[in-house]
C-alpha cells in the first residue's frame, strides 16, 4: 500500500509538470503547418521536450538507490549486489580483437558502464579510430560468448554508432573502407548485390550494427537514451554506443551565459555518462575535438618534461 501511494504521488507530481508545459507544446504543434517554419518549430519542440524531461526527473518522491554497508557488529550488506555486478561485468565485457587496444589502452576490454573518450584535433583520426574499434567489436570471436548469456535470449546484439559530423552515406562509406571496400566498388553494385554483401558481413559477425546520422546540435544525451530504449523495445540489445562526437551534441542543462565551448563539452560529457553509462549501464565510446594549437603546446611541454593533466579518460 505504501508503494502504491508513493507511485501515485510521483504520477501526480509528473502530471503537474506535463500540464504546465502542455499549452506551449500544443501551440508549437499548431505552428508546424508551414514548411518554412517547420525546422524552427521542430527545434523549439525538441527543446521544450528536453525541459519537460528534466523537470519530470526532478519530480520524483523517492529515488531508487543502492547501498553497501560495513558496520561493526553487523553482517555486511550489499555484497550480493556487488558480486552480481562483477559477474555481469565479466560476462558483457567487449573485446576489439586488437591486442594493443584491448590489453594496453582499454586495460582488459570495454566493460558495461565504462565511458571512454578519444581526444584529437580536427582531422586527427578520432572518428576513424572509433569506427575501427566498433568494427573490431563486431568481428571479434571472443564476443560470441555473449550470445549464449541468459539475458540475451531472443535478443539481437548490435553496436550503435551515432554520428553528427557526416551524412549517412559518408559514414557508411568510411565504415566500409575499414572492411576493405572502396567507394567505386560499392557504387558499382546493384541493390540486390549490395544487400547480399551486407548480409554476408552480418552473418560472419557475432554482433550487428546500427548507424544513426543526425544534424549537429539537434540532440541531447536524453534523446540518445530514448533512442536506445526504443530500439531495445524492438528486441535489439545495444552492447556499446559509439558517439561522434561530444562537441556536436547539445547540453540539456541550462548553461551559464558566460560558459565557453570547453565548459559546454564538459556538460555534455557529464550528461552522456549519467544517461547512457550510469542510467542504462552501457559502455560509451565518444570523441572530443581539441584545438591543434593546444595539442601542439601540450606535446612540446611533455617533451620538456613538464607535468601535464591527464589527456585520455576512460
GROMACS .gro file of C-alpha atoms in nm:
model
  314
    1UNK     CA    1   0.000   0.000   0.000
    2UNK     CA    2   0.284   0.240   0.086
    3UNK     CA    3   0.447   0.171  -0.251
    4UNK     CA    4   0.116   0.235  -0.429
    5UNK     CA    5   0.072   0.568  -0.251
    6UNK     CA    6   0.429   0.672  -0.339
    7UNK     CA    7   0.387   0.575  -0.705
    8UNK     CA    8   0.055   0.762  -0.725
    9UNK     CA    9   0.215   1.070  -0.568
   10UNK     CA   10   0.500   1.058  -0.820
   11UNK     CA   11   0.246   1.030  -1.104
   12UNK     CA   12   0.056   1.331  -0.963
   13UNK     CA   13   0.375   1.542  -0.949
   14UNK     CA   14   0.468   1.440  -1.302
   15UNK     CA   15   0.118   1.522  -1.431
   16UNK     CA   16   0.158   1.876  -1.291
   17UNK     CA   17   0.476   1.919  -1.496
   18UNK     CA   18   0.303   1.792  -1.813
   19UNK     CA   19   0.000   2.018  -1.759
   20UNK     CA   20   0.231   2.317  -1.708
   21UNK     CA   21   0.405   2.270  -2.044
   22UNK     CA   22   0.120   2.121  -2.248
   23UNK     CA   23  -0.024   2.455  -2.374
   24UNK     CA   24   0.314   2.557  -2.517
   25UNK     CA   25   0.352   2.214  -2.681
   26UNK     CA   26   0.004   2.246  -2.841
   27UNK     CA   27   0.088   2.596  -2.966
   28UNK     CA   28   0.408   2.470  -3.128
   29UNK     CA   29   0.221   2.181  -3.291
   30UNK     CA   30  -0.026   2.426  -3.443
   31UNK     CA   31   0.261   2.630  -3.589
   32UNK     CA   32   0.405   2.331  -3.776
   33UNK     CA   33   0.187   2.375  -4.084
   34UNK     CA   34   0.434   2.598  -4.272
   35UNK     CA   35   0.727   2.422  -4.442
   36UNK     CA   36   0.941   2.734  -4.397
   37UNK     CA   37   0.878   2.747  -4.021
   38UNK     CA   38   0.892   2.370  -3.967
   39UNK     CA   39   1.269   2.337  -3.886
   40UNK     CA   40   1.248   2.616  -3.629
   41UNK     CA   41   0.927   2.469  -3.484
   42UNK     CA   42   1.076   2.120  -3.457
   43UNK     CA   43   1.385   2.259  -3.282
   44UNK     CA   44   1.165   2.450  -3.036
   45UNK     CA   45   0.958   2.136  -2.968
   46UNK     CA   46   1.275   1.932  -2.904
   47UNK     CA   47   1.397   2.198  -2.660
   48UNK     CA   48   1.062   2.204  -2.480
   49UNK     CA   49   1.052   1.825  -2.455
   50UNK     CA   50   1.405   1.835  -2.313
   51UNK     CA   51   1.291   2.084  -2.047
   52UNK     CA   52   0.992   1.860  -1.965
   53UNK     CA   53   1.214   1.551  -1.936
   54UNK     CA   54   1.447   1.732  -1.696
   55UNK     CA   55   1.153   1.852  -1.484
   56UNK     CA   56   0.991   1.507  -1.482
   57UNK     CA   57   1.312   1.353  -1.348
   58UNK     CA   58   1.320   1.602  -1.060
   59UNK     CA   59   0.955   1.543  -0.962
   60UNK     CA   60   1.012   1.202  -0.808
   61UNK     CA   61   0.906   1.141  -0.448
   62UNK     CA   62   1.155   0.863  -0.368
   63UNK     CA   63   1.451   0.791  -0.593
   64UNK     CA   64   1.588   0.437  -0.600
   65UNK     CA   65   1.939   0.382  -0.473
   66UNK     CA   66   2.176   0.100  -0.390
   67UNK     CA   67   2.358   0.071  -0.058
   68UNK     CA   68   2.664  -0.104   0.075
   69UNK     CA   69   2.735  -0.105   0.449
   70UNK     CA   70   3.017  -0.233   0.672
   71UNK     CA   71   2.911  -0.164   1.029
   72UNK     CA   72   3.086  -0.318   1.336
   73UNK     CA   73   2.868  -0.591   1.488
   74UNK     CA   74   2.657  -0.636   1.175
   75UNK     CA   75   2.690  -0.857   0.870
   76UNK     CA   76   2.799  -0.671   0.554
   77UNK     CA   77   2.508  -0.560   0.336
   78UNK     CA   78   2.519  -0.519  -0.039
   79UNK     CA   79   2.786  -0.783  -0.108
   80UNK     CA   80   2.548  -0.990  -0.322
   81UNK     CA   81   2.477  -0.689  -0.542
   82UNK     CA   82   2.849  -0.622  -0.584
   83UNK     CA   83   2.918  -0.986  -0.667
   84UNK     CA   84   2.638  -0.991  -0.926
   85UNK     CA   85   2.773  -0.670  -1.080
   86UNK     CA   86   3.123  -0.824  -1.106
   87UNK     CA   87   2.982  -1.135  -1.277
   88UNK     CA   88   2.780  -0.925  -1.524
   89UNK     CA   89   3.079  -0.702  -1.593
   90UNK     CA   90   3.290  -1.004  -1.690
   91UNK     CA   91   3.011  -1.158  -1.897
   92UNK     CA   92   2.942  -0.844  -2.101
   93UNK     CA   93   3.300  -0.715  -2.140
   94UNK     CA   94   3.366  -0.647  -2.508
   95UNK     CA   95   3.690  -0.706  -2.700
   96UNK     CA   96   3.813  -0.547  -3.022
   97UNK     CA   97   4.047  -0.831  -3.112
   98UNK     CA   98   4.329  -0.575  -3.136
   99UNK     CA   99   4.578  -0.665  -2.862
  100UNK     CA  100   4.725  -0.315  -2.824
  101UNK     CA  101   4.377  -0.170  -2.767
  102UNK     CA  102   4.230  -0.448  -2.552
  103UNK     CA  103   4.529  -0.511  -2.327
  104UNK     CA  104   4.702  -0.171  -2.307
  105UNK     CA  105   4.466   0.115  -2.392
  106UNK     CA  106   4.145  -0.036  -2.254
  107UNK     CA  107   4.316  -0.245  -1.984
  108UNK     CA  108   4.115  -0.563  -2.047
  109UNK     CA  109   3.835  -0.469  -2.285
  110UNK     CA  110   3.532  -0.244  -2.255
  111UNK     CA  111   3.301  -0.327  -1.965
  112UNK     CA  112   2.941  -0.213  -1.902
  113UNK     CA  113   2.905   0.147  -1.786
  114UNK     CA  114   3.255   0.245  -1.897
  115UNK     CA  115   3.299   0.586  -2.061
  116UNK     CA  116   3.596   0.612  -2.297
  117UNK     CA  117   3.682   0.938  -2.474
  118UNK     CA  118   3.913   0.977  -2.774
  119UNK     CA  119   4.059   1.329  -2.797
  120UNK     CA  120   4.203   1.473  -3.116
  121UNK     CA  121   4.222   1.790  -3.321
  122UNK     CA  122   4.023   1.812  -3.648
  123UNK     CA  123   4.146   1.551  -3.895
  124UNK     CA  124   4.349   1.373  -3.626
  125UNK     CA  125   4.172   1.039  -3.674
  126UNK     CA  126   3.929   1.028  -3.380
  127UNK     CA  127   3.630   0.919  -3.593
  128UNK     CA  128   3.809   0.654  -3.794
  129UNK     CA  129   3.973   0.527  -3.474
  130UNK     CA  130   3.629   0.491  -3.317
  131UNK     CA  131   3.492   0.316  -3.627
  132UNK     CA  132   3.786   0.073  -3.620
  133UNK     CA  133   3.718  -0.014  -3.254
  134UNK     CA  134   3.347  -0.073  -3.326
  135UNK     CA  135   3.430  -0.286  -3.629
  136UNK     CA  136   3.672  -0.488  -3.415
  137UNK     CA  137   3.398  -0.548  -3.157
  138UNK     CA  138   3.161  -0.666  -3.432
  139UNK     CA  139   3.416  -0.915  -3.568
  140UNK     CA  140   3.591  -1.041  -3.254
  141UNK     CA  141   3.508  -1.407  -3.192
  142UNK     CA  142   3.564  -1.363  -2.817
  143UNK     CA  143   3.239  -1.164  -2.811
  144UNK     CA  144   3.038  -1.458  -2.947
  145UNK     CA  145   3.004  -1.592  -2.591
  146UNK     CA  146   2.765  -1.302  -2.517
  147UNK     CA  147   2.506  -1.461  -2.748
  148UNK     CA  148   2.478  -1.757  -2.507
  149UNK     CA  149   2.401  -1.550  -2.197
  150UNK     CA  150   2.053  -1.595  -2.042
  151UNK     CA  151   1.982  -1.222  -2.074
  152UNK     CA  152   2.038  -1.239  -2.450
  153UNK     CA  153   1.761  -1.489  -2.522
  154UNK     CA  154   1.562  -1.369  -2.827
  155UNK     CA  155   1.778  -1.053  -2.843
  156UNK     CA  156   1.978  -0.928  -3.140
  157UNK     CA  157   2.309  -0.775  -3.024
  158UNK     CA  158   2.443  -0.465  -3.201
  159UNK     CA  159   2.698  -0.188  -3.173
  160UNK     CA  160   2.535   0.152  -3.220
  161UNK     CA  161   2.710   0.442  -3.392
  162UNK     CA  162   2.562   0.791  -3.363
  163UNK     CA  163   2.724   1.049  -3.588
  164UNK     CA  164   2.670   1.423  -3.638
  165UNK     CA  165   2.970   1.517  -3.850
  166UNK     CA  166   2.886   1.329  -4.171
  167UNK     CA  167   2.583   1.215  -4.370
  168UNK     CA  168   2.466   0.855  -4.357
  169UNK     CA  169   2.630   0.785  -4.695
  170UNK     CA  170   2.962   0.938  -4.591
  171UNK     CA  171   2.959   0.747  -4.262
  172UNK     CA  172   2.869   0.421  -4.437
  173UNK     CA  173   3.150   0.465  -4.689
  174UNK     CA  174   3.408   0.540  -4.420
  175UNK     CA  175   3.296   0.237  -4.224
  176UNK     CA  176   3.303   0.007  -4.527
  177UNK     CA  177   3.656   0.117  -4.620
  178UNK     CA  178   3.769  -0.045  -4.296
  179UNK     CA  179   3.632  -0.373  -4.432
  180UNK     CA  180   3.849  -0.335  -4.742
  181UNK     CA  181   3.588  -0.200  -4.986
  182UNK     CA  182   3.640   0.121  -5.185
  183UNK     CA  183   3.369   0.363  -5.294
  184UNK     CA  184   3.398   0.272  -5.663
  185UNK     CA  185   3.328  -0.093  -5.590
  186UNK     CA  186   3.034  -0.019  -5.360
  187UNK     CA  187   2.886   0.225  -5.611
  188UNK     CA  188   2.903  -0.036  -5.886
  189UNK     CA  189   2.680  -0.284  -5.700
  190UNK     CA  190   2.309  -0.322  -5.765
  191UNK     CA  191   2.073  -0.310  -5.468
  192UNK     CA  192   2.049  -0.691  -5.467
  193UNK     CA  193   2.429  -0.726  -5.474
  194UNK     CA  194   2.471  -0.464  -5.202
  195UNK     CA  195   2.211  -0.641  -4.985
  196UNK     CA  196   2.393  -0.974  -5.027
  197UNK     CA  197   2.726  -0.812  -4.936
  198UNK     CA  198   2.580  -0.663  -4.619
  199UNK     CA  199   2.409  -0.992  -4.528
  200UNK     CA  200   2.737  -1.182  -4.571
  201UNK     CA  201   2.915  -0.937  -4.341
  202UNK     CA  202   2.648  -0.963  -4.072
  203UNK     CA  203   2.643  -1.344  -4.093
  204UNK     CA  204   3.020  -1.352  -4.041
  205UNK     CA  205   3.000  -1.136  -3.725
  206UNK     CA  206   2.854  -1.226  -3.386
  207UNK     CA  207   2.737  -0.865  -3.345
  208UNK     CA  208   2.540  -0.635  -3.579
  209UNK     CA  209   2.547  -0.261  -3.643
  210UNK     CA  210   2.310   0.036  -3.625
  211UNK     CA  211   2.417   0.375  -3.763
  212UNK     CA  212   2.217   0.686  -3.681
  213UNK     CA  213   2.314   1.005  -3.865
  214UNK     CA  214   2.171   1.330  -3.726
  215UNK     CA  215   2.232   1.703  -3.765
  216UNK     CA  216   2.480   1.866  -3.531
  217UNK     CA  217   2.346   2.030  -3.216
  218UNK     CA  218   1.998   1.877  -3.253
  219UNK     CA  219   2.026   1.601  -2.992
  220UNK     CA  220   2.087   1.575  -2.620
  221UNK     CA  221   2.204   1.283  -2.408
  222UNK     CA  222   1.845   1.222  -2.301
  223UNK     CA  223   1.729   1.195  -2.662
  224UNK     CA  224   2.005   0.943  -2.733
  225UNK     CA  225   1.895   0.743  -2.427
  226UNK     CA  226   1.535   0.742  -2.554
  227UNK     CA  227   1.655   0.620  -2.896
  228UNK     CA  228   1.843   0.331  -2.732
  229UNK     CA  229   1.534   0.235  -2.528
  230UNK     CA  230   1.318   0.248  -2.840
  231UNK     CA  231   1.549   0.005  -3.021
  232UNK     CA  232   1.567  -0.228  -2.724
  233UNK     CA  233   1.188  -0.239  -2.706
  234UNK     CA  234   1.212  -0.389  -3.057
  235UNK     CA  235   1.418  -0.687  -2.937
  236UNK     CA  236   1.760  -0.534  -3.007
  237UNK     CA  237   2.031  -0.533  -2.740
  238UNK     CA  238   2.274  -0.242  -2.767
  239UNK     CA  239   2.612  -0.364  -2.639
  240UNK     CA  240   2.805  -0.040  -2.688
  241UNK     CA  241   2.736   0.313  -2.813
  242UNK     CA  242   2.982   0.497  -3.037
  243UNK     CA  243   2.915   0.871  -3.019
  244UNK     CA  244   3.081   1.102  -3.274
  245UNK     CA  245   3.119   1.349  -3.108
  246UNK     CA  246   3.081   1.549  -2.782
  247UNK     CA  247   3.130   1.899  -2.929
  248UNK     CA  248   2.840   1.846  -3.174
  249UNK     CA  249   2.586   1.741  -2.907
  250UNK     CA  250   2.354   1.975  -2.719
  251UNK     CA  251   2.384   2.019  -2.345
  252UNK     CA  252   2.043   1.958  -2.188
  253UNK     CA  253   2.140   2.154  -1.877
  254UNK     CA  254   2.093   2.527  -1.889
  255UNK     CA  255   2.446   2.659  -1.930
  256UNK     CA  256   2.575   2.981  -1.777
  257UNK     CA  257   2.569   3.274  -2.020
  258UNK     CA  258   2.945   3.307  -1.968
  259UNK     CA  259   3.016   2.938  -2.031
  260UNK     CA  260   3.254   2.859  -2.316
  261UNK     CA  261   3.283   2.572  -2.561
  262UNK     CA  262   3.502   2.372  -2.322
  263UNK     CA  263   3.250   2.403  -2.038
  264UNK     CA  264   2.963   2.301  -2.267
  265UNK     CA  265   3.156   1.993  -2.380
  266UNK     CA  266   3.206   1.907  -2.014
  267UNK     CA  267   2.830   1.934  -1.951
  268UNK     CA  268   2.756   1.709  -2.250
  269UNK     CA  269   3.010   1.450  -2.133
  270UNK     CA  270   2.858   1.452  -1.784
  271UNK     CA  271   2.506   1.408  -1.921
  272UNK     CA  272   2.613   1.126  -2.155
  273UNK     CA  273   2.772   0.947  -1.862
  274UNK     CA  274   2.462   0.991  -1.643
  275UNK     CA  275   2.212   0.878  -1.909
  276UNK     CA  276   2.398   0.606  -2.101
  277UNK     CA  277   2.673   0.475  -1.873
  278UNK     CA  278   2.509   0.508  -1.534
  279UNK     CA  279   2.140   0.505  -1.628
  280UNK     CA  280   2.144   0.233  -1.897
  281UNK     CA  281   2.471   0.062  -1.789
  282UNK     CA  282   2.603   0.076  -2.146
  283UNK     CA  283   2.968   0.130  -2.238
  284UNK     CA  284   3.012   0.454  -2.429
  285UNK     CA  285   3.289   0.536  -2.672
  286UNK     CA  286   3.290   0.905  -2.760
  287UNK     CA  287   3.525   1.163  -2.908
  288UNK     CA  288   3.608   1.524  -2.832
  289UNK     CA  289   3.775   1.774  -3.063
  290UNK     CA  290   4.060   1.985  -2.928
  291UNK     CA  291   4.233   2.279  -3.093
  292UNK     CA  292   4.550   2.197  -3.285
  293UNK     CA  293   4.740   2.481  -3.115
  294UNK     CA  294   4.654   2.345  -2.770
  295UNK     CA  295   4.764   1.996  -2.875
  296UNK     CA  296   5.096   2.129  -3.009
  297UNK     CA  297   5.163   2.321  -2.686
  298UNK     CA  298   5.082   2.010  -2.485
  299UNK     CA  299   5.324   1.792  -2.686
  300UNK     CA  300   5.603   2.050  -2.655
  301UNK     CA  301   5.550   2.076  -2.279
  302UNK     CA  302   5.564   1.699  -2.240
  303UNK     CA  303   5.889   1.688  -2.439
  304UNK     CA  304   6.036   1.944  -2.198
  305UNK     CA  305   5.936   1.725  -1.903
  306UNK     CA  306   5.653   1.942  -1.769
  307UNK     CA  307   5.386   1.775  -1.559
  308UNK     CA  308   5.060   1.791  -1.753
  309UNK     CA  309   4.696   1.696  -1.688
  310UNK     CA  310   4.570   1.353  -1.794
  311UNK     CA  311   4.458   1.369  -2.156
  312UNK     CA  312   4.281   1.036  -2.206
  313UNK     CA  313   3.981   0.947  -1.988
  314UNK     CA  314   3.804   0.613  -1.950
   0.00000   0.00000   0.00000
